[in-house]
Amino acid sequence: MNTDQVLEIATEKYTHIENDIKAWCQSTGHFVTNLENQTDYSLYYIKKGKANPEKRKFAINISSEGLEDLISPLAIALGAALEGKEVYMIFQGPAVKVLEEGYKGKLSGFAHLFSGIARKKMAEIGHIPPQEKIIQLKELGAQFYICPVSMEVFKVKESDLIFNDIVYATYFTFLSVMTKSDTMIYLQ
C-alpha cells in the first residue's frame, strides 16, 4: 500500500474497538478518515501515513507464571510487535517455566484447581494460550531473555526451552535492555 491510499476494514459490531483502531493508527502514523456503523458491522476507512523511520523499542519483564498474570502482558507485547516495535521479553523467577516446552498456563494459588476450566473459557472467547502468543512474538521478531539463576531454582533445563536462541542473562543485561527501550513494563 502506498502513502495516502485508503484501506477499508470491516469489523463485527463491537463499539469498544474504535478506541483501539484509533490508538493503532496514531502509533503507526495512519489516520481514520471515516467510520460507518452498519446494523451488524462497522466499516473503518484508514488512510496510510508515512512510515516512521525511527524504530521504537518495547521491553517487558515478566516474573510470574500465573495464567492470569500472563494474559495482558503478552497481548500488549503482541500489539507492540504488530505496530513494528522492537520487542524484548525478559523472563525471570517462576516465569522461566513459561518458556519450557509444553507449558500450560495455570492459575495461581488455590485457584490452580480450576486452571483447565479457565483455559477452556479463555479459548472460547478467543484468547490463545500463553505459549502460542510467545511463538507469535518470536515469529514477529521479539528477542527473548531468560535468567539462568531462576532456571536453576525452578528446575528448567536449557534443553527443555521452546527456542534455542534465548539470551541467558541477569540483572545488568535486563537493566540495559529496559533503559534502552522507549516503553518498559515490569510485572511481578
Short mmCIF file of C-alpha atoms in Angstrom, two decimals:
data_model
loop_
_atom_site.label_atom_id
_atom_site.label_comp_id
_atom_site.label_asym_id
_atom_site.label_seq_id
_atom_site.Cartn_x
_atom_site.Cartn_y
_atom_site.Cartn_z
CA MET A 1 0.00 0.00 0.00
CA ASN A 2 1.24 3.46 -0.82
CA THR A 3 1.11 6.53 1.40
CA ASP A 4 -2.30 8.28 1.25
CA GLN A 5 -4.12 5.18 -0.02
CA VAL A 6 -7.22 4.27 1.98
CA LEU A 7 -7.87 0.81 3.37
CA GLU A 8 -11.42 -0.28 4.26
CA ILE A 9 -11.64 -2.54 7.31
CA ALA A 10 -14.87 -4.28 8.29
CA THR A 11 -15.27 -5.43 11.89
CA GLU A 12 -18.00 -7.12 13.85
CA LYS A 13 -20.23 -4.71 15.69
CA TYR A 14 -18.11 -4.08 18.77
CA THR A 15 -18.20 -0.49 19.95
CA HIS A 16 -15.06 -0.67 22.08
CA ILE A 17 -12.76 -1.48 19.16
CA GLU A 18 -12.92 2.10 17.87
CA ASN A 19 -10.50 3.36 20.54
CA ASP A 20 -8.04 0.56 19.72
CA ILE A 21 -8.17 1.27 16.00
CA LYS A 22 -7.57 4.98 16.62
CA ALA A 23 -4.68 4.21 19.01
CA TRP A 24 -3.13 1.83 16.48
CA CYS A 25 -3.42 4.47 13.75
CA GLN A 26 -1.87 7.11 15.97
CA SER A 27 1.08 4.89 16.89
CA THR A 28 1.73 3.81 13.29
CA GLY A 29 1.21 7.16 11.56
CA HIS A 30 -2.07 6.25 9.85
CA PHE A 31 -5.40 8.10 10.07
CA VAL A 32 -9.04 7.05 10.47
CA THR A 33 -10.75 9.12 7.78
CA ASN A 34 -14.27 7.78 8.18
CA LEU A 35 -16.38 5.36 10.20
CA GLU A 36 -19.66 3.85 9.06
CA ASN A 37 -21.73 1.90 11.58
CA GLN A 38 -23.94 -0.67 9.88
CA THR A 39 -26.50 -2.94 11.52
CA ASP A 40 -24.18 -5.93 12.06
CA TYR A 41 -20.73 -4.48 11.40
CA SER A 42 -18.64 -1.32 11.27
CA LEU A 43 -16.51 -0.01 8.43
CA TYR A 44 -13.32 1.90 9.18
CA TYR A 45 -11.53 3.82 6.45
CA ILE A 46 -7.85 4.15 7.25
CA LYS A 47 -5.52 6.39 5.27
CA LYS A 48 -1.93 5.15 5.18
CA GLY A 49 0.52 7.64 6.62
CA LYS A 50 4.24 7.95 6.09
CA ALA A 51 6.42 5.31 7.68
CA ASN A 52 8.28 6.39 10.78
CA PRO A 53 11.98 5.64 10.17
CA GLU A 54 12.68 5.60 13.92
CA LYS A 55 12.19 2.09 15.31
CA ARG A 56 10.61 2.20 18.78
CA LYS A 57 11.65 -0.29 21.47
CA PHE A 58 9.39 -2.07 23.93
CA ALA A 59 10.68 -4.17 26.86
CA ILE A 60 8.68 -6.24 29.30
CA ASN A 61 9.99 -8.09 32.32
CA ILE A 62 7.79 -10.99 33.48
CA SER A 63 8.42 -12.82 36.75
CA SER A 64 5.11 -14.66 37.29
CA GLU A 65 3.99 -17.88 35.66
CA GLY A 66 0.34 -17.46 36.65
CA LEU A 67 -2.11 -17.67 33.77
CA GLU A 68 -3.98 -14.59 34.99
CA ASP A 69 -0.68 -12.66 35.12
CA LEU A 70 0.34 -13.50 31.54
CA ILE A 71 -2.79 -12.57 29.56
CA SER A 72 -2.37 -8.80 29.38
CA PRO A 73 1.44 -8.53 29.19
CA LEU A 74 1.67 -10.98 26.30
CA ALA A 75 -1.22 -9.28 24.48
CA ILE A 76 0.42 -5.87 24.96
CA ALA A 77 3.74 -7.24 23.68
CA LEU A 78 1.98 -8.68 20.62
CA GLY A 79 0.36 -5.31 19.99
CA ALA A 80 3.77 -3.63 20.17
CA ALA A 81 5.27 -6.17 17.75
CA LEU A 82 2.37 -5.74 15.33
CA GLU A 83 2.96 -1.98 15.43
CA GLY A 84 6.51 -2.64 14.25
CA LYS A 85 8.27 -2.03 17.56
CA GLU A 86 11.34 -3.97 18.58
CA VAL A 87 10.12 -6.19 21.42
CA TYR A 88 12.31 -7.54 24.22
CA MET A 89 10.84 -10.18 26.54
CA ILE A 90 12.63 -10.83 29.85
CA PHE A 91 11.67 -13.90 31.91
CA GLN A 92 12.90 -14.39 35.46
CA GLY A 93 11.73 -16.02 38.67
CA PRO A 94 8.91 -18.56 38.23
CA ALA A 95 8.17 -17.09 34.78
CA VAL A 96 11.12 -19.04 33.32
CA LYS A 97 8.73 -22.04 33.28
CA VAL A 98 6.64 -20.26 30.62
CA LEU A 99 9.47 -20.77 28.10
CA GLU A 100 9.63 -24.51 28.84
CA GLU A 101 8.37 -26.83 26.09
CA GLY A 102 4.76 -27.92 26.76
CA TYR A 103 3.98 -25.19 29.32
CA LYS A 104 0.26 -24.91 30.07
CA GLY A 105 -0.85 -21.83 31.94
CA LYS A 106 -2.16 -22.41 35.44
CA LEU A 107 -3.98 -20.06 37.77
CA SER A 108 -2.08 -19.05 40.89
CA GLY A 109 -2.62 -20.37 44.41
CA PHE A 110 -5.71 -22.40 45.30
CA ALA A 111 -7.33 -21.36 42.00
CA HIS A 112 -4.88 -23.67 40.16
CA LEU A 113 -7.53 -26.38 40.62
CA PHE A 114 -9.67 -24.51 38.09
CA SER A 115 -6.95 -23.90 35.50
CA GLY A 116 -8.41 -26.31 32.93
CA ILE A 117 -11.78 -24.56 33.10
CA ALA A 118 -10.10 -21.16 32.80
CA ARG A 119 -8.07 -22.27 29.73
CA LYS A 120 -11.23 -23.65 28.09
CA LYS A 121 -13.26 -20.47 28.75
CA MET A 122 -10.41 -18.28 27.50
CA ALA A 123 -10.23 -20.31 24.28
CA GLU A 124 -13.99 -19.91 23.82
CA ILE A 125 -13.69 -16.11 23.86
CA GLY A 126 -10.67 -16.07 21.54
CA HIS A 127 -7.65 -15.95 23.87
CA ILE A 128 -4.87 -18.16 22.64
CA PRO A 129 -2.64 -19.93 25.21
CA PRO A 130 0.40 -18.02 26.54
CA GLN A 131 2.95 -20.23 24.80
CA GLU A 132 1.23 -19.71 21.42
CA LYS A 133 1.42 -15.94 21.98
CA ILE A 134 5.13 -16.34 22.74
CA ILE A 135 5.65 -18.27 19.49
CA GLN A 136 3.80 -15.50 17.61
CA LEU A 137 6.05 -12.91 19.27
CA LYS A 138 9.11 -14.90 18.17
CA GLU A 139 7.77 -15.02 14.60
CA LEU A 140 7.32 -11.23 14.74
CA GLY A 141 10.98 -10.81 15.72
CA ALA A 142 10.83 -10.48 19.52
CA GLN A 143 14.08 -11.12 21.39
CA PHE A 144 13.86 -13.33 24.50
CA TYR A 145 16.00 -13.15 27.64
CA ILE A 146 15.99 -15.64 30.50
CA CYS A 147 17.60 -15.65 33.92
CA PRO A 148 19.84 -18.76 34.31
CA VAL A 149 19.77 -18.47 38.11
CA SER A 150 15.96 -18.65 38.01
CA MET A 151 16.21 -21.62 35.64
CA GLU A 152 18.30 -23.45 38.21
CA VAL A 153 16.00 -22.56 41.12
CA PHE A 154 12.84 -23.57 39.22
CA LYS A 155 14.46 -26.64 37.61
CA VAL A 156 14.12 -25.55 33.99
CA LYS A 157 16.70 -27.17 31.71
CA GLU A 158 18.19 -25.43 28.71
CA SER A 159 17.30 -28.47 26.56
CA ASP A 160 13.61 -28.05 27.50
CA LEU A 161 13.25 -24.45 26.27
CA ILE A 162 11.00 -23.75 23.28
CA PHE A 163 13.68 -21.68 21.47
CA ASN A 164 17.39 -22.31 21.19
CA ASP A 165 18.43 -18.67 20.72
CA ILE A 166 17.24 -17.23 24.04
CA VAL A 167 19.77 -14.88 25.63
CA TYR A 168 20.92 -16.04 29.10
CA ALA A 169 21.49 -13.02 31.30
CA THR A 170 20.86 -11.42 34.67
CA TYR A 171 20.11 -8.00 36.10
CA PHE A 172 22.81 -5.92 34.39
CA THR A 173 21.66 -7.06 30.96
CA PHE A 174 17.99 -6.74 31.94
CA LEU A 175 18.60 -3.21 33.15
CA SER A 176 20.46 -2.32 29.96
CA VAL A 177 17.65 -3.67 27.76
CA MET A 178 14.99 -1.89 29.81
CA THR A 179 16.72 1.50 29.88
CA LYS A 180 17.35 1.47 26.11
CA SER A 181 13.64 0.92 25.49
CA ASP A 182 11.03 3.61 24.89
CA THR A 183 8.42 1.65 26.83
CA MET A 184 9.22 -0.55 29.83
CA ILE A 185 6.82 -2.76 31.75
CA TYR A 186 7.78 -4.76 34.81
CA LEU A 187 5.27 -7.34 36.03
CA GLN A 188 5.67 -9.35 39.18
#
